[in-house]
JSON list of C-alpha atoms in Angstrom, two decimals:
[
{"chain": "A", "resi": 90, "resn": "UNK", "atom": "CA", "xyz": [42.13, -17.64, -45.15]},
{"chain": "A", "resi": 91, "resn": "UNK", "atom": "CA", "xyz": [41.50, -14.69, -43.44]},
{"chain": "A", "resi": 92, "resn": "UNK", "atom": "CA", "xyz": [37.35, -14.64, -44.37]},
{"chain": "A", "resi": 93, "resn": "UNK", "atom": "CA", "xyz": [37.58, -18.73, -42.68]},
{"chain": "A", "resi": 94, "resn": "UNK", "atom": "CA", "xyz": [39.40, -16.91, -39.50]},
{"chain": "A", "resi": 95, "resn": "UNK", "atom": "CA", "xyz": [37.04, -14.63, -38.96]},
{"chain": "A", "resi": 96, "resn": "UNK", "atom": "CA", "xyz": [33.93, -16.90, -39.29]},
{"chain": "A", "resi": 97, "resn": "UNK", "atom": "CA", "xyz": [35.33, -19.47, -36.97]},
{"chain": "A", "resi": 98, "resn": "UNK", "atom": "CA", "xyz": [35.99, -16.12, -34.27]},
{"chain": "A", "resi": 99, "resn": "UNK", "atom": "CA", "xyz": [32.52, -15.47, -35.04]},
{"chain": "A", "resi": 100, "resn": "UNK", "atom": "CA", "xyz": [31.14, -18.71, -34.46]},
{"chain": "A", "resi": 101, "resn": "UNK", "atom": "CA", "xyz": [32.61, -19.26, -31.08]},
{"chain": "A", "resi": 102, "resn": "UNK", "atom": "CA", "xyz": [31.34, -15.91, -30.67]},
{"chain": "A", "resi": 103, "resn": "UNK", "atom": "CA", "xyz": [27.69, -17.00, -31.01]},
{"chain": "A", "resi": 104, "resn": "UNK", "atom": "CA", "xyz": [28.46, -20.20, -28.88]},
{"chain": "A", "resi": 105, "resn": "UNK", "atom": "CA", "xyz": [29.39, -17.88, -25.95]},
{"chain": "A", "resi": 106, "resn": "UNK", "atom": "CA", "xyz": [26.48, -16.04, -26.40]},
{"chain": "A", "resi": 107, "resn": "UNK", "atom": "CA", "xyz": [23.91, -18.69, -26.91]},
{"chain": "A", "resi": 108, "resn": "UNK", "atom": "CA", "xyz": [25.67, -20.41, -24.15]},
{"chain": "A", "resi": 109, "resn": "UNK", "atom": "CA", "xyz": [25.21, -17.31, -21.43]},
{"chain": "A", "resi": 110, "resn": "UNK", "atom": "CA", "xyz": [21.66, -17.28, -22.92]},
{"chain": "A", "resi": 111, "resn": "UNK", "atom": "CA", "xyz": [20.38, -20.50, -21.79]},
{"chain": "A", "resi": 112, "resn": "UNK", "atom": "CA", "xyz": [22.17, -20.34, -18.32]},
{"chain": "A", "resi": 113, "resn": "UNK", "atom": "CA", "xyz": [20.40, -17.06, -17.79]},
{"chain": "A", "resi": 114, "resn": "UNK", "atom": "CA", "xyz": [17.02, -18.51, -19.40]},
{"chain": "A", "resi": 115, "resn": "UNK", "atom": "CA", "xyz": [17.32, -21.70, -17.02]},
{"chain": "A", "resi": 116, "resn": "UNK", "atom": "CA", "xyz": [17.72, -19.36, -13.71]},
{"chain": "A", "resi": 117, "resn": "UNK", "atom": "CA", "xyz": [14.86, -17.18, -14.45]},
{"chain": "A", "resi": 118, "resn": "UNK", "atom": "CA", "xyz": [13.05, -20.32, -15.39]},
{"chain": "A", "resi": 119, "resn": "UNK", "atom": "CA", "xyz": [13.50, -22.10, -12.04]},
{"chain": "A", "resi": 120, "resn": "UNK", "atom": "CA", "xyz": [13.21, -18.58, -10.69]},
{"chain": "A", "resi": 121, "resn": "UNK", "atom": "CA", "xyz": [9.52, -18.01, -11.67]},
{"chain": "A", "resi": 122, "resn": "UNK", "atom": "CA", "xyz": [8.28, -21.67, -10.97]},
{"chain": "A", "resi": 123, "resn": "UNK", "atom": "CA", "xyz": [9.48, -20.94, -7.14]},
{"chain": "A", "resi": 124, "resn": "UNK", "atom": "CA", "xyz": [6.33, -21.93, -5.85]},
{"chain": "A", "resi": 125, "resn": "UNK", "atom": "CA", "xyz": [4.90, -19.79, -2.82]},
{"chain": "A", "resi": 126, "resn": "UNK", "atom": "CA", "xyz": [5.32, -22.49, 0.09]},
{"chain": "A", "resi": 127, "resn": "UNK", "atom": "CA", "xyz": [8.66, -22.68, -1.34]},
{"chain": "A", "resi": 128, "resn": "UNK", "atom": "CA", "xyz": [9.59, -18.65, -1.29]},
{"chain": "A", "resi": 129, "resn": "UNK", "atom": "CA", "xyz": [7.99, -18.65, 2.58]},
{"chain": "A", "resi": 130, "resn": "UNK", "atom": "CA", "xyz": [10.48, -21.16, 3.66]},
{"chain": "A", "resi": 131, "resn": "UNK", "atom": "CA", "xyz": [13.60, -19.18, 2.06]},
{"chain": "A", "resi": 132, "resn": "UNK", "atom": "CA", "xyz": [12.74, -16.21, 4.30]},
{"chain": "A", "resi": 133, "resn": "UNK", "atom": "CA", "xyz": [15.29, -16.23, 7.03]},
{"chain": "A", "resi": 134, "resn": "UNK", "atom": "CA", "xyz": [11.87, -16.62, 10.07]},
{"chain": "A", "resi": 135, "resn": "UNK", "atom": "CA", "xyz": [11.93, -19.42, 12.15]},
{"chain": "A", "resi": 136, "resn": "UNK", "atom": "CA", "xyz": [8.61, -21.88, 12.31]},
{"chain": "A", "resi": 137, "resn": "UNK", "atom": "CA", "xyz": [6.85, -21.97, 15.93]},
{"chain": "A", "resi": 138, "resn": "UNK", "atom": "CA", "xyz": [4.79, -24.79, 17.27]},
{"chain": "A", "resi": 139, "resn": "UNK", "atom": "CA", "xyz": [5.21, -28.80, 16.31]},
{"chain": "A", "resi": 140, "resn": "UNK", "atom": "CA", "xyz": [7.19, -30.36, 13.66]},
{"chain": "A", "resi": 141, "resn": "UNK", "atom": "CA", "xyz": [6.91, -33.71, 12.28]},
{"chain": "A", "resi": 142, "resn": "UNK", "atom": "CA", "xyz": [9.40, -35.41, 9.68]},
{"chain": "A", "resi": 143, "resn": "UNK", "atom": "CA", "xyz": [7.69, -37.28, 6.52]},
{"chain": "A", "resi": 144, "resn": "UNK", "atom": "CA", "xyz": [8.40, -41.25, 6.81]},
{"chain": "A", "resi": 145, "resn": "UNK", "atom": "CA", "xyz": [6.50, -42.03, 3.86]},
{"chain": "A", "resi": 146, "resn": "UNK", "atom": "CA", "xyz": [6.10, -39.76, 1.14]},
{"chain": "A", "resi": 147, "resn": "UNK", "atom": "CA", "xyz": [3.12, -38.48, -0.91]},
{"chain": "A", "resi": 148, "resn": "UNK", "atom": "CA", "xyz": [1.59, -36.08, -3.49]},
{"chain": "A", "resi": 149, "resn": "UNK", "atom": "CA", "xyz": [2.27, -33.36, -0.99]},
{"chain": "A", "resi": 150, "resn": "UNK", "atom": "CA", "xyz": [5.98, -34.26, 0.82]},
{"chain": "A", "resi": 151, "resn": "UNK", "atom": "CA", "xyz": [8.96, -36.26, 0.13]},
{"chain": "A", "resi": 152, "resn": "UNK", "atom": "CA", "xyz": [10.77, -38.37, 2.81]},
{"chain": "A", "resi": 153, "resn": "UNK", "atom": "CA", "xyz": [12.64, -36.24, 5.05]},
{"chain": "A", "resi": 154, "resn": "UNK", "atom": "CA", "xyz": [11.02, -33.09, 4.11]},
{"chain": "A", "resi": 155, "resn": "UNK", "atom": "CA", "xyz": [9.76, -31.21, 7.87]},
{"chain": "A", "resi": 156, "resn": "UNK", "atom": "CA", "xyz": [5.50, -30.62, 7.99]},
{"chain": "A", "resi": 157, "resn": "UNK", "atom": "CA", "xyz": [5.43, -27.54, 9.76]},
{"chain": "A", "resi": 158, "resn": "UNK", "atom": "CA", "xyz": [2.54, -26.76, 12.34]},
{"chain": "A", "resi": 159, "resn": "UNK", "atom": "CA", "xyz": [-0.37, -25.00, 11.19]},
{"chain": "A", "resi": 160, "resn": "UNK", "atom": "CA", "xyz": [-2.98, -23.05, 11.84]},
{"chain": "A", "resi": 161, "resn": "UNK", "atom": "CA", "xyz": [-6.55, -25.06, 11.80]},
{"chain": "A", "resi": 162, "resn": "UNK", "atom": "CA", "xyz": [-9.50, -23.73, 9.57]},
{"chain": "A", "resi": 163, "resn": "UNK", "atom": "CA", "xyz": [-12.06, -21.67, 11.28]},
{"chain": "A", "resi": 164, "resn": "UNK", "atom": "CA", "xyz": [-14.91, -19.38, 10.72]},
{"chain": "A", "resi": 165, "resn": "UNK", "atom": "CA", "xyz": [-16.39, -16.57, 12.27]},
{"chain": "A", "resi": 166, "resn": "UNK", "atom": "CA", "xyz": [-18.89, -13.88, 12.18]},
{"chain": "A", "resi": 167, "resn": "UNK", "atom": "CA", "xyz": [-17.32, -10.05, 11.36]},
{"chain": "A", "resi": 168, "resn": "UNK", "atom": "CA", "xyz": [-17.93, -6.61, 12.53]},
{"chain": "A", "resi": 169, "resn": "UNK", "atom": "CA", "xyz": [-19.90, -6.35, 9.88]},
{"chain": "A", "resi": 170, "resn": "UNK", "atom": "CA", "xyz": [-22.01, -9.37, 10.74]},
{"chain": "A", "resi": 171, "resn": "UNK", "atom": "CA", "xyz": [-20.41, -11.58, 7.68]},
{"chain": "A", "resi": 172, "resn": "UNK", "atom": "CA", "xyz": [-18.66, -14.80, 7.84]},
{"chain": "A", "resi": 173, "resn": "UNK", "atom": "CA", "xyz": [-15.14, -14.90, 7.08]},
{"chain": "A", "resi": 174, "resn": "UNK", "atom": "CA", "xyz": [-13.00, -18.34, 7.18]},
{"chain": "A", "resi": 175, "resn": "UNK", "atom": "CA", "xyz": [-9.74, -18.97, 6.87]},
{"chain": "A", "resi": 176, "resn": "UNK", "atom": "CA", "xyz": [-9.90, -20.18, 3.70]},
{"chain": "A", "resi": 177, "resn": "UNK", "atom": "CA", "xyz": [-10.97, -16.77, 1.93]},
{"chain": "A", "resi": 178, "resn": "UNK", "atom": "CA", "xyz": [-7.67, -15.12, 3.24]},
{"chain": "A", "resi": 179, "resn": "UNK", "atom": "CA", "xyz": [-5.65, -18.18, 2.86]},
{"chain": "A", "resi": 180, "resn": "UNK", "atom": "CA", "xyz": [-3.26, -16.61, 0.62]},
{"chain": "A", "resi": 181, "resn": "UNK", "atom": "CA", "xyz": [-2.72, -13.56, 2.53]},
{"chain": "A", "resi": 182, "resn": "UNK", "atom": "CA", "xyz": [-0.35, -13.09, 5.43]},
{"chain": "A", "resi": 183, "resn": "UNK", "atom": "CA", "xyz": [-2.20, -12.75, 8.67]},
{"chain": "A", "resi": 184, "resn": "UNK", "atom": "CA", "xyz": [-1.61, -10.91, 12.52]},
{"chain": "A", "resi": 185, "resn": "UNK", "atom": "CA", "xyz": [-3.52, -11.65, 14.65]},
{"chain": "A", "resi": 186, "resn": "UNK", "atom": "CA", "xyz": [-4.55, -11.14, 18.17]},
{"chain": "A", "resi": 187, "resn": "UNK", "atom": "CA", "xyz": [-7.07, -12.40, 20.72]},
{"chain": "A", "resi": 188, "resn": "UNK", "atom": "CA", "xyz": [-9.20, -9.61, 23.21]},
{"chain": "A", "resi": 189, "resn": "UNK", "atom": "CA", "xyz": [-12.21, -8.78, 24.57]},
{"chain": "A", "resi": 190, "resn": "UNK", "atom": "CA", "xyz": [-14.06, -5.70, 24.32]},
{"chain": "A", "resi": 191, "resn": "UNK", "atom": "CA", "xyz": [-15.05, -4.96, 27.66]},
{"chain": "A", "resi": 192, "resn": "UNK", "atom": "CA", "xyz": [-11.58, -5.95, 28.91]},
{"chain": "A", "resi": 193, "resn": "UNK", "atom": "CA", "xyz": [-10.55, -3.34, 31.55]},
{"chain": "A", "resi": 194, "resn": "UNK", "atom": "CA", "xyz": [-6.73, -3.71, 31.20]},
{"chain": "A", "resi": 195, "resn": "UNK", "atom": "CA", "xyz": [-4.57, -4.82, 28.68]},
{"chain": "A", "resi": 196, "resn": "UNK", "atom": "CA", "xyz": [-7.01, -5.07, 25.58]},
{"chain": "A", "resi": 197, "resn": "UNK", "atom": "CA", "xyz": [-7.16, -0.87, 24.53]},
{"chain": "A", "resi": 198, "resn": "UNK", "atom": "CA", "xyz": [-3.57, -0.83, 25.14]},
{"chain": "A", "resi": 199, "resn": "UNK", "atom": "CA", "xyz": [-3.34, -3.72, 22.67]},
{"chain": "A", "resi": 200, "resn": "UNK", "atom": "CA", "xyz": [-5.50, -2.65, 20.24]},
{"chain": "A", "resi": 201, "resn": "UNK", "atom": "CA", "xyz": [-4.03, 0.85, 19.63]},
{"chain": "A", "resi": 202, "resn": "UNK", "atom": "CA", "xyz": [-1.15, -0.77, 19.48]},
{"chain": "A", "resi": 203, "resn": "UNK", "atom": "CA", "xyz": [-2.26, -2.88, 16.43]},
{"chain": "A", "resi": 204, "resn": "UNK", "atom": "CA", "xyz": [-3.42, 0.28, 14.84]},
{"chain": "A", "resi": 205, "resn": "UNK", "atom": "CA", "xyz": [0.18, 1.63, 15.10]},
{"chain": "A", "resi": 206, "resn": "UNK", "atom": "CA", "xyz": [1.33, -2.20, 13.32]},
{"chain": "A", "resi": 207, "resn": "UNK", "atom": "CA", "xyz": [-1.92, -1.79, 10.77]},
{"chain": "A", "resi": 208, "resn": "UNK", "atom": "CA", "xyz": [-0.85, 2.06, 9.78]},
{"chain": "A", "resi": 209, "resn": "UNK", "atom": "CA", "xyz": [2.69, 0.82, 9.39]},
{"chain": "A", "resi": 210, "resn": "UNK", "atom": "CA", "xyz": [1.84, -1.96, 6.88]},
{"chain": "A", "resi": 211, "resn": "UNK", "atom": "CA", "xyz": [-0.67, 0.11, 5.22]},
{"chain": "A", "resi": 212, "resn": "UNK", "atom": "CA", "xyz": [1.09, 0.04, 2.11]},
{"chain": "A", "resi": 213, "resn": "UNK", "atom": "CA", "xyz": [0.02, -4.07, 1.97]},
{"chain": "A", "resi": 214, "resn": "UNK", "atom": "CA", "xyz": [-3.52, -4.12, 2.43]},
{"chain": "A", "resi": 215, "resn": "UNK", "atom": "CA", "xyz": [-3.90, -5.86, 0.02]},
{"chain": "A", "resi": 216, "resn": "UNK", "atom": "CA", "xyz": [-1.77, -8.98, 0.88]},
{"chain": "A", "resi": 217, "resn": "UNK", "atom": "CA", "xyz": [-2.64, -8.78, 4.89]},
{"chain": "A", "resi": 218, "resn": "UNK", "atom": "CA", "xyz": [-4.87, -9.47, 7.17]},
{"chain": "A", "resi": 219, "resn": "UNK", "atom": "CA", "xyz": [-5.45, -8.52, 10.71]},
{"chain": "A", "resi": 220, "resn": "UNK", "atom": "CA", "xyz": [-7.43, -10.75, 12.91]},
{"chain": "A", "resi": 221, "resn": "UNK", "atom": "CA", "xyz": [-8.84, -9.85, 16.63]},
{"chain": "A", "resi": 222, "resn": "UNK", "atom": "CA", "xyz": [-10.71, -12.86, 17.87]},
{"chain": "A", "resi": 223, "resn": "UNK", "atom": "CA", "xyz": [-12.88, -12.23, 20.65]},
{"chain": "A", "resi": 224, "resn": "UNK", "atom": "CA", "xyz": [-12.67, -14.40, 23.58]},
{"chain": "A", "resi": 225, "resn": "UNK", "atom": "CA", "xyz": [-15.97, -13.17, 25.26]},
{"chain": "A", "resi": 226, "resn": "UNK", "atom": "CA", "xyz": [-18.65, -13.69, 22.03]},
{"chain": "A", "resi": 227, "resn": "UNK", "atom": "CA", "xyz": [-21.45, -13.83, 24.16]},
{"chain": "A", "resi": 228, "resn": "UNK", "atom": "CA", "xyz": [-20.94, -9.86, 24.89]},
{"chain": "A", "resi": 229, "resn": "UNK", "atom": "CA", "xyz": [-19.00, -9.01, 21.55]},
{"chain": "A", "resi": 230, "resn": "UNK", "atom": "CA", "xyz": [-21.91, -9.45, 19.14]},
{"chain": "A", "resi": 231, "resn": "UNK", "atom": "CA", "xyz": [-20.93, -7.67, 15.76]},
{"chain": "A", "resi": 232, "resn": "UNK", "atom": "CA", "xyz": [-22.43, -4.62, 17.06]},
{"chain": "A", "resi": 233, "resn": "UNK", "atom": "CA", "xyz": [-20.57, -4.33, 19.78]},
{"chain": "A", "resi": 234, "resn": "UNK", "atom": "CA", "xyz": [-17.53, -5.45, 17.94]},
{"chain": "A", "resi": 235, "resn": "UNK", "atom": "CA", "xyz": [-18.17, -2.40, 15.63]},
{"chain": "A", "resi": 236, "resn": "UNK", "atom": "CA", "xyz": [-18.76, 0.26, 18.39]},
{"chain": "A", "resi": 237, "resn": "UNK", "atom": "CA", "xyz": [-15.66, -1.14, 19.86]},
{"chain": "A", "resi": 238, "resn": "UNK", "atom": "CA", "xyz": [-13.71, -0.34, 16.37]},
{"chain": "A", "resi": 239, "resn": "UNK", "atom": "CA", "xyz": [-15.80, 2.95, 15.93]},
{"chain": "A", "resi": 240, "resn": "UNK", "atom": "CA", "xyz": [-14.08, 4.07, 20.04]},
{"chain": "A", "resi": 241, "resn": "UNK", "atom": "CA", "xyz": [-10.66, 2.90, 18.52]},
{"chain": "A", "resi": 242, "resn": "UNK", "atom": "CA", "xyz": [-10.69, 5.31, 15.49]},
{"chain": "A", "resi": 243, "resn": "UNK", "atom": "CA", "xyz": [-10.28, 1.95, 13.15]},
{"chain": "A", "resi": 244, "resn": "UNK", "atom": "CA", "xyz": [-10.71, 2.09, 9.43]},
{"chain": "A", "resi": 245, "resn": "UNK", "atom": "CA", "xyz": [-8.64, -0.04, 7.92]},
{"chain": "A", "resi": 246, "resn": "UNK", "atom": "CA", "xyz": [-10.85, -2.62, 5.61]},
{"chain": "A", "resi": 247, "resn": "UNK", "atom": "CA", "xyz": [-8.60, -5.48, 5.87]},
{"chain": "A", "resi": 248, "resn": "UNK", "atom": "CA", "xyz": [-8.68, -5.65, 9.61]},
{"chain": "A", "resi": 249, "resn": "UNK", "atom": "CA", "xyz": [-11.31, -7.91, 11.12]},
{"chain": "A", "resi": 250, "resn": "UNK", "atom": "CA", "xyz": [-13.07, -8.18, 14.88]},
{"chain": "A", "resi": 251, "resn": "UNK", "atom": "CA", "xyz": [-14.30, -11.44, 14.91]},
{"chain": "A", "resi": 252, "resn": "UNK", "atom": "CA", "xyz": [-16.99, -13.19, 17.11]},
{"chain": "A", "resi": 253, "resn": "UNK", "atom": "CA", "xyz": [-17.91, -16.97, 17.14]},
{"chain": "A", "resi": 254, "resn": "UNK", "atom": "CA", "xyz": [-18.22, -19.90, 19.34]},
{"chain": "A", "resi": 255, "resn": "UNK", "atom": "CA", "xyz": [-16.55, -19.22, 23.30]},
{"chain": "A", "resi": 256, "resn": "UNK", "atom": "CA", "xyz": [-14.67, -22.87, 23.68]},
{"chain": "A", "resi": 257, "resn": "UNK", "atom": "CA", "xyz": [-13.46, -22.85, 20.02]},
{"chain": "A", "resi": 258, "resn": "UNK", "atom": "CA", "xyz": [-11.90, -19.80, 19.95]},
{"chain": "A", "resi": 259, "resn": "UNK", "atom": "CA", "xyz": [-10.02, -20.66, 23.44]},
{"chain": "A", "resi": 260, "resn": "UNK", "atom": "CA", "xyz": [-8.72, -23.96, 21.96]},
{"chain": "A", "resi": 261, "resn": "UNK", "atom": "CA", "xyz": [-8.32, -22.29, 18.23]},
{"chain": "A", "resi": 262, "resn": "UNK", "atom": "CA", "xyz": [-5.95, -19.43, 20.56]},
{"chain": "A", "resi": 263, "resn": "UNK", "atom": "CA", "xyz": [-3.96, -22.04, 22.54]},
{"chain": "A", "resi": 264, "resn": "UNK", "atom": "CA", "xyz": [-3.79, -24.98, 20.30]},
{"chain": "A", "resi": 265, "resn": "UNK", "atom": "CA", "xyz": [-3.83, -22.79, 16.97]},
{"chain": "A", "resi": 266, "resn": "UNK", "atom": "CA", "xyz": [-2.36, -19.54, 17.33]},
{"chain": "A", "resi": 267, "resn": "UNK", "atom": "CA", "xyz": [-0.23, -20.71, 20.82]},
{"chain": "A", "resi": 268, "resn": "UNK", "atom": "CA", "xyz": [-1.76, -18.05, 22.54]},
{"chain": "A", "resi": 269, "resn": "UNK", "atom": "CA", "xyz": [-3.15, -17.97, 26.05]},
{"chain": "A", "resi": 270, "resn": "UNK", "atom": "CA", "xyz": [-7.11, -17.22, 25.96]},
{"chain": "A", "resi": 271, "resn": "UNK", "atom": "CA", "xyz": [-9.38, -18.71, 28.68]},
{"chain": "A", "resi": 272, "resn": "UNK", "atom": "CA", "xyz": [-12.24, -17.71, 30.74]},
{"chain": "A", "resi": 273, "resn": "UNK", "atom": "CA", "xyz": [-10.99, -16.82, 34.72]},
{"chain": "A", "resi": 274, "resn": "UNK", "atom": "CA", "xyz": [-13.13, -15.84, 36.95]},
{"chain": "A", "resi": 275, "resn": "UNK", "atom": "CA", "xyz": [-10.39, -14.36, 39.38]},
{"chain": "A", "resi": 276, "resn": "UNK", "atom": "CA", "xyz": [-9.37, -12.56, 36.25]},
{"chain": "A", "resi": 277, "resn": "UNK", "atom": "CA", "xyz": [-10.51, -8.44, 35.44]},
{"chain": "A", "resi": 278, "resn": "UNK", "atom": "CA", "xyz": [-13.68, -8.77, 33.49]},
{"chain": "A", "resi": 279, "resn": "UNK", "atom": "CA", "xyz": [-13.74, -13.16, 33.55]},
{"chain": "A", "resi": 280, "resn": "UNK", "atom": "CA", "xyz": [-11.36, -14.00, 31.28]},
{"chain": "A", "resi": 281, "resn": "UNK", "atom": "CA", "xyz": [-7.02, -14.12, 30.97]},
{"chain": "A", "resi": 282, "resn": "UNK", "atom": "CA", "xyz": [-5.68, -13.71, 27.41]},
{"chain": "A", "resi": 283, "resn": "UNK", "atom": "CA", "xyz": [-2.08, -12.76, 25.83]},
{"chain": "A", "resi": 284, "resn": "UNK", "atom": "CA", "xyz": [-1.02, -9.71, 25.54]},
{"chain": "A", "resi": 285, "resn": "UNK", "atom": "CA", "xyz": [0.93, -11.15, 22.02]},
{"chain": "A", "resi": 286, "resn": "UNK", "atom": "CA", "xyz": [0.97, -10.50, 18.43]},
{"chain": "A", "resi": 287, "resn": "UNK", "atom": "CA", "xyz": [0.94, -14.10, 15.72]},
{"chain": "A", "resi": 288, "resn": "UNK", "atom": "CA", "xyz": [2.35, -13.33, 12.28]},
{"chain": "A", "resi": 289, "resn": "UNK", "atom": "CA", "xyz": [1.09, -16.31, 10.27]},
{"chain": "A", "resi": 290, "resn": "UNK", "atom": "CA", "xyz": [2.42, -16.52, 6.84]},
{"chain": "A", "resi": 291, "resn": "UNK", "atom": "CA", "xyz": [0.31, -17.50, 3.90]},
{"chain": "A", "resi": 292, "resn": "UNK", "atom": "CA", "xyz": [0.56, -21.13, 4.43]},
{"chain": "A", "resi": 293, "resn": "UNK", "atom": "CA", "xyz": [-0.48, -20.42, 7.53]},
{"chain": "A", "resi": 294, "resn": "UNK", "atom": "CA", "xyz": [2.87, -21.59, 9.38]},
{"chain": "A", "resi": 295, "resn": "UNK", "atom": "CA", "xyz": [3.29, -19.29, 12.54]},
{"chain": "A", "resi": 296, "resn": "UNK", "atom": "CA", "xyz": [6.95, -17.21, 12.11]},
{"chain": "A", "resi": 297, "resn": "UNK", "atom": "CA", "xyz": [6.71, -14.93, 14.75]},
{"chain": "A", "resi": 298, "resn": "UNK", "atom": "CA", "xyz": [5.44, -13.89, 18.09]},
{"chain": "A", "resi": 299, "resn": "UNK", "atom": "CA", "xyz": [5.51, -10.62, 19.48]},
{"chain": "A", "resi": 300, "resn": "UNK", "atom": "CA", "xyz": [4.42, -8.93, 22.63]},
{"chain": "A", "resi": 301, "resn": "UNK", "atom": "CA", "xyz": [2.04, -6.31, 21.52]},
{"chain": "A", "resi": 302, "resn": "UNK", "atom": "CA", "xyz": [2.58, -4.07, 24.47]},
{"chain": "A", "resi": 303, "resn": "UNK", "atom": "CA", "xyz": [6.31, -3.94, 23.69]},
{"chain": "A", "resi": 304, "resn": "UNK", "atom": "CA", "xyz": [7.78, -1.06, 21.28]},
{"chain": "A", "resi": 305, "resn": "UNK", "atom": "CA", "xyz": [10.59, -2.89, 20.02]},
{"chain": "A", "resi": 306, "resn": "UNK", "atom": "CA", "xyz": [9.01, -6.23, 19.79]},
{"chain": "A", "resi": 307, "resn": "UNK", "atom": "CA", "xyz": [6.18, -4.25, 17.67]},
{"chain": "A", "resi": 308, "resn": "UNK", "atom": "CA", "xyz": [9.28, -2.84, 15.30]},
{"chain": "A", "resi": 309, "resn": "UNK", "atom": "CA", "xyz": [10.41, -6.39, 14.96]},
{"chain": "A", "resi": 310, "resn": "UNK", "atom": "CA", "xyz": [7.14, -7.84, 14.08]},
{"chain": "A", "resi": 311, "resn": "UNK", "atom": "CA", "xyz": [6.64, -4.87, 11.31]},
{"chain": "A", "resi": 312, "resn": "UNK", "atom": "CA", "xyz": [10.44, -5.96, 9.82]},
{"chain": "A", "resi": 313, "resn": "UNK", "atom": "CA", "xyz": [9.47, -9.40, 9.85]},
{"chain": "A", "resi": 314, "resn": "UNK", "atom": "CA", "xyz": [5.95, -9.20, 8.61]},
{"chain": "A", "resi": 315, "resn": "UNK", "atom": "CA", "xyz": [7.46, -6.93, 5.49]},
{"chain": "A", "resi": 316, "resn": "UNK", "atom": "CA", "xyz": [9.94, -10.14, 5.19]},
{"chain": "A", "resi": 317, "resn": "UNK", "atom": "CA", "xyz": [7.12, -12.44, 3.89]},
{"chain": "A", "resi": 318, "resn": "UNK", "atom": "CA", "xyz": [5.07, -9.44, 2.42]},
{"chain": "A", "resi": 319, "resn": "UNK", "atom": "CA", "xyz": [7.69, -8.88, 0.14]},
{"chain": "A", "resi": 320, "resn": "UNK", "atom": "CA", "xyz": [8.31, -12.69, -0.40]},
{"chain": "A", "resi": 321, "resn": "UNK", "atom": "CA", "xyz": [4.92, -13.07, -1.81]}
]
């Protein structure tokens, strides 16, 4: 009788245990299928710019789900004179800024101050991108962009000065990064820009905007930035 007890105690035993088994299995199951648009969304960052909600669904979106504005695809020549598009750094989280480098007010302010945000995240290189359009390509050939860098003590590799086509890059700053960039004539040096910072995560949602000339807003935009670093 007693040999019958203590097979049934260790049967339930092993039902326990087999049972905490699969619940655990199932979590880190559903845990490691989290797919990447999915882990972006959980980070507490809201999403600028348009949304729309799905009426009809397809392969992509359900009914009801939000579509999130993004980013549109562009391509442009590097400091070092080699095309980069959106699509090669597509899985990477991106900041970036629009300038000019013969700008004789707010640009060197900005751009140090993008050094401070690019030392700060140094430890992520790997995962981010910064991006300084010009808004004046006509002047900022590639080897003026890299002059320009060369004045601003700026070494990091995964930080890219980029030059391409004048009326793109205006619309791809207002309509696609919500940033003000425009050629004024009444403006110092023919053209009026923002002074602000776009953290674009790697579905290339915008989550944050940030006044680059602003300490705290900087210190915010390094918090948040580490938010979907560490979500990746």
């Amino acid at each position: 009788m007693q040999e019958r007890k203590d097979q049934k105690t260790q049967q339930k035993k092993n039902s326990k245990s087999l049972f905490f088994f699969l619940i655990l299995s199932s979590f880190i199951f559903q845990s490691s299928c989290t797919s990447d648009k999915e882990k972006q969304k959980q980070v507490d960052l809201p999403f600028y710019g348009h949304h729309d909600v799905v009426y009809q669904a397809s392969e992509e979106y359900e009914v009801g789900d939000t579509v999130y504005h993004t980013v549109p695809q562009w391509e442009y020549l590097t400091h070092d004179s080699v095309l980069l598009n959106s699509k090669s750094i597509e899985n990477k989280i991106w900041i970036a800024d629009f300038f000019f480098s013969y700008c004789p007010t707010i640009c060197p302010p900005m751009t140090k101050a993008m050094r401070g945000v690019s030392d700060s995240l140094s430890a992520y290189q790997k995962d981010l991108a910064l991006l300084s359009f010009s808004i004046d390509p006509d002047r900022d050939t590639p080897a003026r962009l890299r002059l320009y860098r060369e004045r601003h003590e700026i070494t990091a590799d995964n930080w890219y000065f980029l030059t391409g086509d004048e009326a793109e890059t205006h619309a791809l700053g207002i309509d696609g990064f919500q940033l003000f960039a425009n050629a004024d004539e009444q403006a110092p040096g023919g053209f009026a820009h923002s002074s602000n910072f776009v953290l674009i995560d790697e579905n290339q949602h915008i989550r944050g905007i940030y006044d680059g000339l602003d300490p705290d807003s900087r210190k915010q935009l390094i918090k948040d930035a580490k938010l979907l670093l560490n979500a990746k």
